[in-house]
């Protein structure tokens, strides 16, 4: 199958909608990452998503809507806090999990009785959904296990020959996937950290738990979190400690590995890049700007692969706000391969 990439425009949005109505899968931009969209109510279309991604069928998809009221069609038994939460955070990078109605096929929910819904804050995505007049099921548009795509070229590289159309809406603003908030149980929980943090949600709903590392829990609530994720081919080491000592330690490890004949890389903030003695240094943005680091994370991880880096050294990043989500994804990409660097006194 030929995979067309079209810049977002009135015409290309119409074509995307037409293809979605015909049961095809289309790559679409959102403010977080690119999604692989299909008609959420068409079981055959939904199956095509799983096939294109190589995704296990028990890992449920998010339904994307363009009108807040539509959440009532697909979910039931919502708590009183829902309306206010939608008012404040939608459209935006917040996914809400609730009990599903019969309209929602089990193929989307991986057999669960709950469903995840979100209204993206991206005009192209909203226009496509409105033009198609359909709820759109969409996981991130990467091959299962790879870093999520934040540019149309990432989608092209993962989905070439597997889908017919990708709409290029430019670079994704946020860069990490939406926060997943579970409101289906008595105790509200964040199942995946994102730009909308616990602190931001707390005035509206009491968050009982934040799942940071679901791999370690026996029964993961967000099924997707149990799989290896976001990983480039390179082996990654994440350094924990103070930046000054981390920089020294990374330089030491570069020296120690230089003669092994493997390609090394370092991903680090702008402030430190000139202190690193390595051929491949990737600037991920300023340590003073957590949003910028989050936005650049996945594309920088993909650059490691593009350049054939085999071993990459990466420090912990600032994680007060969205940085928590950045670190959550980075640690998964590194399969929790962490080196603790001692403080020097
Ligand atoms: O930002 C995003 O959320 C992007 C864009 C495209 O919207 N989408 C995305 O989808 O990240 P995906 O499929 O890659 O991740 C969805 C996450 C998975 O961890 C999945 O397990 C969880 O949401 N999820 C979906 N339905 C769920 C449910 N009913 N209960 C618990 N977790 C659910
Ligand atoms: Mg994903």
mmCIF file of C-alpha atoms and ligand atoms in Angstrom:
data_model
loop_
_atom_site.group_PDB
_atom_site.id
_atom_site.type_symbol
_atom_site.label_atom_id
_atom_site.label_comp_id
_atom_site.label_asym_id
_atom_site.label_seq_id
_atom_site.Cartn_x
_atom_site.Cartn_y
_atom_site.Cartn_z
ATOM 1 C CA UNK A 1 0.000 0.000 0.000
ATOM 2 C CA UNK A 2 1.284 3.480 -0.851
ATOM 3 C CA UNK A 3 1.492 5.781 2.183
ATOM 4 C CA UNK A 4 0.688 9.390 1.263
ATOM 5 C CA UNK A 5 1.774 12.243 3.528
ATOM 6 C CA UNK A 6 -0.344 15.367 3.022
ATOM 7 C CA UNK A 7 0.051 18.735 4.756
ATOM 8 C CA UNK A 8 -3.028 19.608 6.777
ATOM 9 C CA UNK A 9 -5.469 21.612 4.641
ATOM 10 C CA UNK A 10 -9.182 21.758 3.949
ATOM 11 C CA UNK A 11 -8.773 19.196 1.173
ATOM 12 C CA UNK A 12 -6.512 16.773 3.016
ATOM 13 C CA UNK A 13 -8.764 16.895 6.078
ATOM 14 C CA UNK A 14 -11.696 15.998 3.821
ATOM 15 C CA UNK A 15 -9.732 13.096 2.362
ATOM 16 C CA UNK A 16 -8.801 11.867 5.857
ATOM 17 C CA UNK A 17 -12.458 11.998 6.912
ATOM 18 C CA UNK A 18 -13.523 10.138 3.789
ATOM 19 C CA UNK A 19 -11.008 7.387 4.395
ATOM 20 C CA UNK A 20 -12.016 7.125 8.071
ATOM 21 C CA UNK A 21 -15.642 6.763 7.036
ATOM 22 C CA UNK A 22 -14.593 4.001 4.637
ATOM 23 C CA UNK A 23 -13.020 2.037 7.518
ATOM 24 C CA UNK A 24 -9.383 2.954 6.815
ATOM 25 C CA UNK A 25 -6.647 3.851 9.282
ATOM 26 C CA UNK A 26 -5.206 7.398 9.026
ATOM 27 C CA UNK A 27 -2.209 8.985 10.781
ATOM 28 C CA UNK A 28 -3.388 12.174 12.501
ATOM 29 C CA UNK A 29 -1.647 14.914 14.488
ATOM 30 C CA UNK A 30 -2.678 15.754 18.061
ATOM 31 C CA UNK A 31 -1.117 18.168 20.564
ATOM 32 C CA UNK A 32 0.597 15.288 22.407
ATOM 33 C CA UNK A 33 1.832 12.786 19.803
ATOM 34 C CA UNK A 34 0.613 11.571 16.409
ATOM 35 C CA UNK A 35 -2.216 9.039 16.533
ATOM 36 C CA UNK A 36 -3.255 6.128 14.348
ATOM 37 C CA UNK A 37 -6.959 6.831 13.916
ATOM 38 C CA UNK A 38 -9.895 4.698 12.831
ATOM 39 C CA UNK A 39 -13.678 4.637 13.290
ATOM 40 C CA UNK A 40 -14.106 3.604 16.935
ATOM 41 C CA UNK A 41 -17.472 1.994 16.236
ATOM 42 C CA UNK A 42 -16.230 -0.198 13.363
ATOM 43 C CA UNK A 43 -14.651 -3.364 14.712
ATOM 44 C CA UNK A 44 -12.895 -4.163 11.427
ATOM 45 C CA UNK A 45 -11.365 -0.695 11.244
ATOM 46 C CA UNK A 46 -10.186 -0.985 14.848
ATOM 47 C CA UNK A 47 -8.552 -4.349 14.117
ATOM 48 C CA UNK A 48 -6.530 -2.668 11.373
ATOM 49 C CA UNK A 49 -4.998 -0.337 13.989
ATOM 50 C CA UNK A 50 -3.775 -3.254 16.091
ATOM 51 C CA UNK A 51 -2.365 -4.898 12.984
ATOM 52 C CA UNK A 52 -0.533 -1.804 11.734
ATOM 53 C CA UNK A 53 1.027 -1.186 15.150
ATOM 54 C CA UNK A 54 1.731 -4.811 15.968
ATOM 55 C CA UNK A 55 -0.078 -4.112 19.213
ATOM 56 C CA UNK A 56 -1.355 -6.805 21.597
ATOM 57 C CA UNK A 57 -5.178 -6.953 21.486
ATOM 58 C CA UNK A 58 -5.501 -6.633 25.273
ATOM 59 C CA UNK A 59 -4.031 -3.116 25.213
ATOM 60 C CA UNK A 60 -7.024 -0.765 24.942
ATOM 61 C CA UNK A 61 -7.339 2.347 22.758
ATOM 62 C CA UNK A 62 -8.413 5.915 23.510
ATOM 63 C CA UNK A 63 -11.554 7.272 21.809
ATOM 64 C CA UNK A 64 -11.063 10.835 20.542
ATOM 65 C CA UNK A 65 -14.071 13.153 20.380
ATOM 66 C CA UNK A 66 -14.575 16.738 19.200
ATOM 67 C CA UNK A 67 -17.551 17.627 21.399
ATOM 68 C CA UNK A 68 -17.513 17.249 25.190
ATOM 69 C CA UNK A 69 -21.144 16.134 25.216
ATOM 70 C CA UNK A 70 -20.229 13.011 23.243
ATOM 71 C CA UNK A 71 -18.594 11.487 26.315
ATOM 72 C CA UNK A 72 -22.125 10.643 27.472
ATOM 73 C CA UNK A 73 -22.621 8.380 24.453
ATOM 74 C CA UNK A 74 -19.659 6.197 25.302
ATOM 75 C CA UNK A 75 -19.453 6.296 29.113
ATOM 76 C CA UNK A 76 -21.781 5.967 32.101
ATOM 77 C CA UNK A 77 -21.835 6.287 35.905
ATOM 78 C CA UNK A 78 -19.456 9.246 35.903
ATOM 79 C CA UNK A 79 -18.735 11.003 39.210
ATOM 80 C CA UNK A 80 -20.039 14.557 39.791
ATOM 81 C CA UNK A 81 -16.541 15.934 39.272
ATOM 82 C CA UNK A 82 -16.501 14.993 35.559
ATOM 83 C CA UNK A 83 -18.216 18.112 34.152
ATOM 84 C CA UNK A 84 -15.869 20.493 35.913
ATOM 85 C CA UNK A 85 -12.810 18.465 34.890
ATOM 86 C CA UNK A 86 -13.897 18.503 31.232
ATOM 87 C CA UNK A 87 -14.586 22.256 31.488
ATOM 88 C CA UNK A 88 -11.132 23.006 32.813
ATOM 89 C CA UNK A 89 -8.944 20.551 30.885
ATOM 90 C CA UNK A 90 -10.704 19.849 27.584
ATOM 91 C CA UNK A 91 -9.751 20.151 24.868
ATOM 92 C CA UNK A 92 -6.358 19.072 26.180
ATOM 93 C CA UNK A 93 -3.874 16.325 27.040
ATOM 94 C CA UNK A 94 -6.100 14.544 29.556
ATOM 95 C CA UNK A 95 -7.688 11.145 28.931
ATOM 96 C CA UNK A 96 -10.562 10.073 31.173
ATOM 97 C CA UNK A 97 -11.385 6.426 31.920
ATOM 98 C CA UNK A 98 -15.001 5.601 32.812
ATOM 99 C CA UNK A 99 -17.425 2.679 32.630
ATOM 100 C CA UNK A 100 -18.295 2.058 28.966
ATOM 101 C CA UNK A 101 -21.723 1.968 27.359
ATOM 102 C CA UNK A 102 -22.856 -0.859 25.071
ATOM 103 C CA UNK A 103 -22.095 1.302 22.043
ATOM 104 C CA UNK A 104 -18.356 0.805 22.589
ATOM 105 C CA UNK A 105 -17.019 -2.436 21.111
ATOM 106 C CA UNK A 106 -14.879 -4.585 23.377
ATOM 107 C CA UNK A 107 -12.213 -4.672 20.675
ATOM 108 C CA UNK A 108 -11.359 -1.098 21.669
ATOM 109 C CA UNK A 109 -11.220 -1.682 25.390
ATOM 110 C CA UNK A 110 -9.173 -4.861 25.310
ATOM 111 C CA UNK A 111 -12.144 -6.640 26.869
ATOM 112 C CA UNK A 112 -12.439 -4.190 29.787
ATOM 113 C CA UNK A 113 -15.765 -2.721 30.969
ATOM 114 C CA UNK A 114 -14.187 0.727 30.984
ATOM 115 C CA UNK A 115 -13.200 3.010 28.124
ATOM 116 C CA UNK A 116 -10.710 5.872 27.754
ATOM 117 C CA UNK A 117 -11.917 9.108 26.111
ATOM 118 C CA UNK A 118 -10.227 12.395 25.285
ATOM 119 C CA UNK A 119 -10.819 15.618 23.362
ATOM 120 C CA UNK A 120 -7.498 16.671 21.832
ATOM 121 C CA UNK A 121 -6.404 20.329 21.728
ATOM 122 C CA UNK A 122 -5.368 20.293 18.090
ATOM 123 C CA UNK A 123 -7.437 22.009 15.408
ATOM 124 C CA UNK A 124 -6.485 19.547 12.675
ATOM 125 C CA UNK A 125 -7.477 16.572 14.846
ATOM 126 C CA UNK A 126 -10.754 18.248 15.829
ATOM 127 C CA UNK A 127 -11.537 19.161 12.208
ATOM 128 C CA UNK A 128 -10.883 15.574 11.076
ATOM 129 C CA UNK A 129 -13.151 14.155 13.798
ATOM 130 C CA UNK A 130 -15.913 16.683 12.987
ATOM 131 C CA UNK A 131 -15.632 16.163 9.241
ATOM 132 C CA UNK A 132 -15.766 12.372 9.683
ATOM 133 C CA UNK A 133 -18.692 12.669 12.128
ATOM 134 C CA UNK A 134 -17.239 9.698 14.000
ATOM 135 C CA UNK A 135 -15.544 8.960 17.310
ATOM 136 C CA UNK A 136 -11.931 8.153 16.445
ATOM 137 C CA UNK A 137 -10.026 5.392 18.226
ATOM 138 C CA UNK A 138 -6.326 6.240 18.173
ATOM 139 C CA UNK A 139 -3.230 4.922 19.870
ATOM 140 C CA UNK A 140 0.120 6.643 19.362
ATOM 141 C CA UNK A 141 1.169 6.087 15.738
ATOM 142 C CA UNK A 142 4.433 4.235 16.444
ATOM 143 C CA UNK A 143 5.177 0.583 15.918
ATOM 144 C CA UNK A 144 4.440 -1.061 19.272
ATOM 145 C CA UNK A 145 7.387 -0.614 21.656
ATOM 146 C CA UNK A 146 9.045 2.275 19.781
ATOM 147 C CA UNK A 147 9.148 5.939 20.855
ATOM 148 C CA UNK A 148 5.881 7.760 20.093
ATOM 149 C CA UNK A 149 5.907 9.935 16.945
ATOM 150 C CA UNK A 150 5.968 13.708 17.392
ATOM 151 C CA UNK A 151 6.492 14.532 13.694
ATOM 152 C CA UNK A 152 4.782 13.260 10.544
ATOM 153 C CA UNK A 153 8.104 11.805 9.317
ATOM 154 C CA UNK A 154 8.207 9.566 12.415
ATOM 155 C CA UNK A 155 4.800 8.159 11.470
ATOM 156 C CA UNK A 156 5.947 7.696 7.877
ATOM 157 C CA UNK A 157 9.013 5.804 9.004
ATOM 158 C CA UNK A 158 7.007 3.432 11.255
ATOM 159 C CA UNK A 159 3.861 3.044 9.128
ATOM 160 C CA UNK A 160 5.190 3.149 5.568
ATOM 161 C CA UNK A 161 3.233 0.654 3.453
ATOM 162 C CA UNK A 162 0.869 -0.158 6.342
ATOM 163 C CA UNK A 163 -1.574 2.764 6.136
ATOM 164 C CA UNK A 164 -2.810 4.858 3.212
ATOM 165 C CA UNK A 165 -2.626 8.416 4.553
ATOM 166 C CA UNK A 166 -0.802 10.562 7.109
ATOM 167 C CA UNK A 167 -1.897 14.143 7.757
ATOM 168 C CA UNK A 168 1.092 16.352 8.554
ATOM 169 C CA UNK A 169 0.062 18.911 11.150
ATOM 170 C CA UNK A 170 3.613 19.915 12.087
ATOM 171 C CA UNK A 171 5.477 19.096 15.295
ATOM 172 C CA UNK A 172 3.418 18.065 18.332
ATOM 173 C CA UNK A 173 3.371 20.807 20.971
ATOM 174 C CA UNK A 174 3.424 18.658 24.110
ATOM 175 C CA UNK A 175 5.546 15.718 23.003
ATOM 176 C CA UNK A 176 4.510 13.150 25.633
ATOM 177 C CA UNK A 177 1.178 11.333 25.637
ATOM 178 C CA UNK A 178 -1.864 12.490 27.570
ATOM 179 C CA UNK A 179 -2.330 11.998 31.289
ATOM 180 C CA UNK A 180 -4.649 9.009 31.837
ATOM 181 C CA UNK A 181 -7.076 9.710 34.699
ATOM 182 C CA UNK A 182 -9.213 6.826 35.940
ATOM 183 C CA UNK A 183 -12.573 8.040 37.250
ATOM 184 C CA UNK A 184 -14.272 4.661 36.894
ATOM 185 C CA UNK A 185 -13.514 3.452 40.400
ATOM 186 C CA UNK A 186 -14.310 4.993 43.806
ATOM 187 C CA UNK A 187 -10.740 6.167 44.078
ATOM 188 C CA UNK A 188 -9.536 8.430 41.282
ATOM 189 C CA UNK A 189 -6.094 7.482 40.007
ATOM 190 C CA UNK A 190 -3.576 8.711 37.474
ATOM 191 C CA UNK A 191 -2.683 5.643 35.401
ATOM 192 C CA UNK A 192 -0.167 7.452 33.192
ATOM 193 C CA UNK A 193 1.529 10.779 34.048
ATOM 194 C CA UNK A 194 1.393 13.555 31.433
ATOM 195 C CA UNK A 195 1.253 17.326 31.099
ATOM 196 C CA UNK A 196 -1.835 17.534 33.322
ATOM 197 C CA UNK A 197 -0.362 16.744 36.728
ATOM 198 C CA UNK A 198 -1.823 15.553 40.015
ATOM 199 C CA UNK A 199 -1.371 19.087 41.398
ATOM 200 C CA UNK A 200 -3.408 20.555 38.550
ATOM 201 C CA UNK A 201 -6.222 18.015 39.002
ATOM 202 C CA UNK A 202 -6.345 18.124 42.793
ATOM 203 C CA UNK A 203 -8.673 21.156 43.153
ATOM 204 C CA UNK A 204 -11.312 19.177 41.222
ATOM 205 C CA UNK A 205 -10.828 15.574 42.268
ATOM 206 C CA UNK A 206 -8.952 13.809 45.020
ATOM 207 C CA UNK A 207 -6.253 11.682 43.396
ATOM 208 C CA UNK A 208 -5.599 8.597 45.493
ATOM 209 C CA UNK A 209 -2.702 7.209 43.532
ATOM 210 C CA UNK A 210 -0.302 7.957 40.715
ATOM 211 C CA UNK A 211 1.021 4.952 38.872
ATOM 212 C CA UNK A 212 4.647 5.729 38.010
ATOM 213 C CA UNK A 213 5.989 2.286 37.430
ATOM 214 C CA UNK A 214 3.161 -0.056 36.743
ATOM 215 C CA UNK A 215 5.501 -2.827 35.585
ATOM 216 C CA UNK A 216 6.229 -3.468 39.230
ATOM 217 C CA UNK A 217 2.605 -3.934 40.223
ATOM 218 C CA UNK A 218 1.023 -7.347 39.885
ATOM 219 C CA UNK A 219 -2.098 -6.232 38.013
ATOM 220 C CA UNK A 220 -1.454 -3.162 35.867
ATOM 221 C CA UNK A 221 -4.560 -0.979 35.594
ATOM 222 C CA UNK A 222 -3.521 0.726 32.385
ATOM 223 C CA UNK A 223 -2.816 -2.424 30.418
ATOM 224 C CA UNK A 224 -0.541 -0.576 27.989
ATOM 225 C CA UNK A 225 1.918 0.258 30.716
ATOM 226 C CA UNK A 226 3.038 -3.325 31.219
ATOM 227 C CA UNK A 227 4.705 -3.609 27.811
ATOM 228 C CA UNK A 228 8.241 -2.506 26.930
ATOM 229 C CA UNK A 229 7.839 0.980 25.590
ATOM 230 C CA UNK A 230 9.363 4.015 23.972
ATOM 231 C CA UNK A 231 12.616 2.187 23.378
ATOM 232 C CA UNK A 232 15.132 2.967 20.661
ATOM 233 C CA UNK A 233 17.519 0.196 19.585
ATOM 234 C CA UNK A 234 20.309 1.738 21.656
ATOM 235 C CA UNK A 235 20.931 0.555 25.175
ATOM 236 C CA UNK A 236 20.300 3.457 27.540
ATOM 237 C CA UNK A 237 21.857 4.296 30.904
ATOM 238 C CA UNK A 238 20.057 6.939 32.996
ATOM 239 C CA UNK A 239 22.231 8.763 35.538
ATOM 240 C CA UNK A 240 20.698 9.841 38.819
ATOM 241 C CA UNK A 241 22.378 12.369 41.087
ATOM 242 C CA UNK A 242 23.553 15.976 40.877
ATOM 243 C CA UNK A 243 24.292 17.349 37.409
ATOM 244 C CA UNK A 244 27.912 18.242 38.081
ATOM 245 C CA UNK A 245 28.821 14.736 39.207
ATOM 246 C CA UNK A 246 26.688 13.189 36.464
ATOM 247 C CA UNK A 247 28.619 15.097 33.787
ATOM 248 C CA UNK A 248 31.930 13.821 35.231
ATOM 249 C CA UNK A 249 30.600 10.271 35.430
ATOM 250 C CA UNK A 250 29.306 10.323 31.845
ATOM 251 C CA UNK A 251 32.689 11.584 30.600
ATOM 252 C CA UNK A 252 34.363 8.771 32.542
ATOM 253 C CA UNK A 253 32.028 6.173 31.033
ATOM 254 C CA UNK A 254 32.589 7.551 27.530
ATOM 255 C CA UNK A 255 36.334 7.110 27.982
ATOM 256 C CA UNK A 256 35.888 3.611 29.357
ATOM 257 C CA UNK A 257 33.731 2.562 26.366
ATOM 258 C CA UNK A 258 35.524 4.400 23.562
ATOM 259 C CA UNK A 259 37.766 1.528 22.564
ATOM 260 C CA UNK A 260 34.997 -1.080 22.446
ATOM 261 C CA UNK A 261 34.135 -0.111 18.861
ATOM 262 C CA UNK A 262 30.515 0.740 19.614
ATOM 263 C CA UNK A 263 28.840 4.003 18.733
ATOM 264 C CA UNK A 264 28.203 6.132 21.828
ATOM 265 C CA UNK A 265 25.769 9.009 22.315
ATOM 266 C CA UNK A 266 24.781 11.435 25.048
ATOM 267 C CA UNK A 267 21.432 13.207 25.370
ATOM 268 C CA UNK A 268 21.723 16.191 27.707
ATOM 269 C CA UNK A 269 20.378 19.706 28.382
ATOM 270 C CA UNK A 270 21.791 22.714 26.500
ATOM 271 C CA UNK A 271 23.567 23.997 29.610
ATOM 272 C CA UNK A 272 25.850 20.937 29.794
ATOM 273 C CA UNK A 273 26.385 19.875 26.211
ATOM 274 C CA UNK A 274 29.743 21.651 25.860
ATOM 275 C CA UNK A 275 31.088 19.830 28.926
ATOM 276 C CA UNK A 276 30.562 16.404 27.366
ATOM 277 C CA UNK A 277 33.435 14.833 25.508
ATOM 278 C CA UNK A 278 31.601 12.661 22.960
ATOM 279 C CA UNK A 279 31.155 12.735 19.189
ATOM 280 C CA UNK A 280 27.382 12.427 19.348
ATOM 281 C CA UNK A 281 25.872 14.880 21.807
ATOM 282 C CA UNK A 282 22.149 15.616 21.484
ATOM 283 C CA UNK A 283 20.800 18.843 22.969
ATOM 284 C CA UNK A 284 17.339 18.149 24.412
ATOM 285 C CA UNK A 285 16.625 21.755 25.448
ATOM 286 C CA UNK A 286 17.223 23.938 28.480
ATOM 287 C CA UNK A 287 17.067 22.521 31.995
ATOM 288 C CA UNK A 288 14.992 25.599 32.850
ATOM 289 C CA UNK A 289 12.262 24.556 30.410
ATOM 290 C CA UNK A 290 10.593 21.242 31.268
ATOM 291 C CA UNK A 291 8.097 21.750 28.443
ATOM 292 C CA UNK A 292 10.872 21.971 25.868
ATOM 293 C CA UNK A 293 12.606 18.835 27.182
ATOM 294 C CA UNK A 294 9.294 16.914 27.081
ATOM 295 C CA UNK A 295 8.618 18.126 23.547
ATOM 296 C CA UNK A 296 12.041 16.938 22.347
ATOM 297 C CA UNK A 297 12.265 13.608 24.205
ATOM 298 C CA UNK A 298 10.839 11.158 21.664
ATOM 299 C CA UNK A 299 12.371 12.817 18.593
ATOM 300 C CA UNK A 300 15.775 12.781 20.289
ATOM 301 C CA UNK A 301 15.409 9.088 21.202
ATOM 302 C CA UNK A 302 14.568 8.443 17.547
ATOM 303 C CA UNK A 303 17.711 10.309 16.462
ATOM 304 C CA UNK A 304 19.785 7.731 18.341
ATOM 305 C CA UNK A 305 18.426 5.084 15.969
ATOM 306 C CA UNK A 306 18.768 7.273 12.891
ATOM 307 C CA UNK A 307 22.465 7.769 13.721
ATOM 308 C CA UNK A 308 23.075 4.152 14.699
ATOM 309 C CA UNK A 309 24.003 4.921 18.311
ATOM 310 C CA UNK A 310 24.342 1.687 20.276
ATOM 311 C CA UNK A 311 24.885 2.933 23.818
ATOM 312 C CA UNK A 312 23.435 6.206 25.113
ATOM 313 C CA UNK A 313 24.066 8.047 28.377
ATOM 314 C CA UNK A 314 21.289 10.314 29.643
ATOM 315 C CA UNK A 315 20.979 12.261 32.931
ATOM 316 C CA UNK A 316 17.759 12.633 34.921
ATOM 317 C CA UNK A 317 15.868 15.741 33.870
ATOM 318 C CA UNK A 318 14.079 18.350 35.999
ATOM 319 C CA UNK A 319 10.782 16.786 36.984
ATOM 320 C CA UNK A 320 8.532 19.096 38.890
ATOM 321 C CA UNK A 321 5.710 19.305 36.362
ATOM 322 C CA UNK A 322 5.564 17.638 32.933
ATOM 323 C CA UNK A 323 9.109 16.479 33.701
ATOM 324 C CA UNK A 324 7.551 13.672 35.747
ATOM 325 C CA UNK A 325 6.003 12.324 32.550
ATOM 326 C CA UNK A 326 9.274 12.821 30.673
ATOM 327 C CA UNK A 327 11.155 10.801 33.284
ATOM 328 C CA UNK A 328 8.439 8.135 33.355
ATOM 329 C CA UNK A 329 8.882 7.603 29.578
ATOM 330 C CA UNK A 330 12.679 7.853 29.696
ATOM 331 C CA UNK A 331 12.986 5.246 32.453
ATOM 332 C CA UNK A 332 10.780 2.877 30.478
ATOM 333 C CA UNK A 333 12.853 3.490 27.342
ATOM 334 C CA UNK A 334 15.909 2.605 29.441
ATOM 335 C CA UNK A 335 14.189 -0.490 30.882
ATOM 336 C CA UNK A 336 14.984 1.081 34.297
ATOM 337 C CA UNK A 337 18.721 0.794 33.706
ATOM 338 C CA UNK A 338 19.773 3.434 36.254
ATOM 339 C CA UNK A 339 23.217 4.405 37.512
ATOM 340 C CA UNK A 340 23.224 6.267 40.825
ATOM 341 C CA UNK A 341 26.045 8.814 40.976
ATOM 342 C CA UNK A 342 27.349 9.684 44.457
ATOM 343 C CA UNK A 343 27.672 13.291 45.556
ATOM 344 C CA UNK A 344 31.211 14.495 46.092
ATOM 345 C CA UNK A 345 31.731 16.566 49.220
HETATM 346 O O1 LIG B 1 -1.773 11.497 24.004
HETATM 347 C C1 LIG B 1 -2.314 10.406 23.829
HETATM 348 O O2 LIG B 1 -3.009 9.855 24.677
HETATM 349 C C2 LIG B 1 -2.080 9.738 22.455
HETATM 350 C C3 LIG B 1 -2.763 10.570 21.381
HETATM 351 C C4 LIG B 1 -2.706 9.923 20.025
HETATM 352 O O3 LIG B 1 -4.075 10.836 21.768
HETATM 353 N N1 LIG B 1 -2.598 8.386 22.477
HETATM 354 C C5 LIG B 1 -2.004 7.396 23.164
HETATM 355 O O4 LIG B 1 -2.616 6.160 23.024
HETATM 356 O O5 LIG B 1 -1.009 7.548 23.852
HETATM 357 P P1 LIG B 1 -1.935 4.784 23.438
HETATM 358 O O6 LIG B 1 -2.868 3.774 22.932
HETATM 359 O O7 LIG B 1 -0.555 4.754 22.927
HETATM 360 O O8 LIG B 1 -1.973 4.784 24.989
HETATM 361 C C6 LIG B 1 -3.213 4.668 25.676
HETATM 362 C C7 LIG B 1 -2.982 4.325 27.123
HETATM 363 C C8 LIG B 1 -2.429 2.932 27.287
HETATM 364 O O9 LIG B 1 -1.491 2.915 28.349
HETATM 365 C C9 LIG B 1 -3.695 2.140 27.633
HETATM 366 O O10 LIG B 1 -3.420 0.960 28.348
HETATM 367 C C10 LIG B 1 -4.476 3.141 28.458
HETATM 368 O O11 LIG B 1 -4.238 4.382 27.805
HETATM 369 N N2 LIG B 1 -5.913 2.825 28.444
HETATM 370 C C11 LIG B 1 -6.747 2.860 27.392
HETATM 371 N N3 LIG B 1 -7.982 2.451 27.748
HETATM 372 C C12 LIG B 1 -7.933 2.162 29.056
HETATM 373 C C13 LIG B 1 -8.878 1.682 30.016
HETATM 374 N N4 LIG B 1 -10.129 1.414 29.691
HETATM 375 N N5 LIG B 1 -8.459 1.493 31.294
HETATM 376 C C14 LIG B 1 -7.175 1.760 31.641
HETATM 377 N N6 LIG B 1 -6.241 2.224 30.773
HETATM 378 C C15 LIG B 1 -6.601 2.405 29.506
HETATM 379 MG MG1 LIG B 2 1.509 4.442 22.836
#
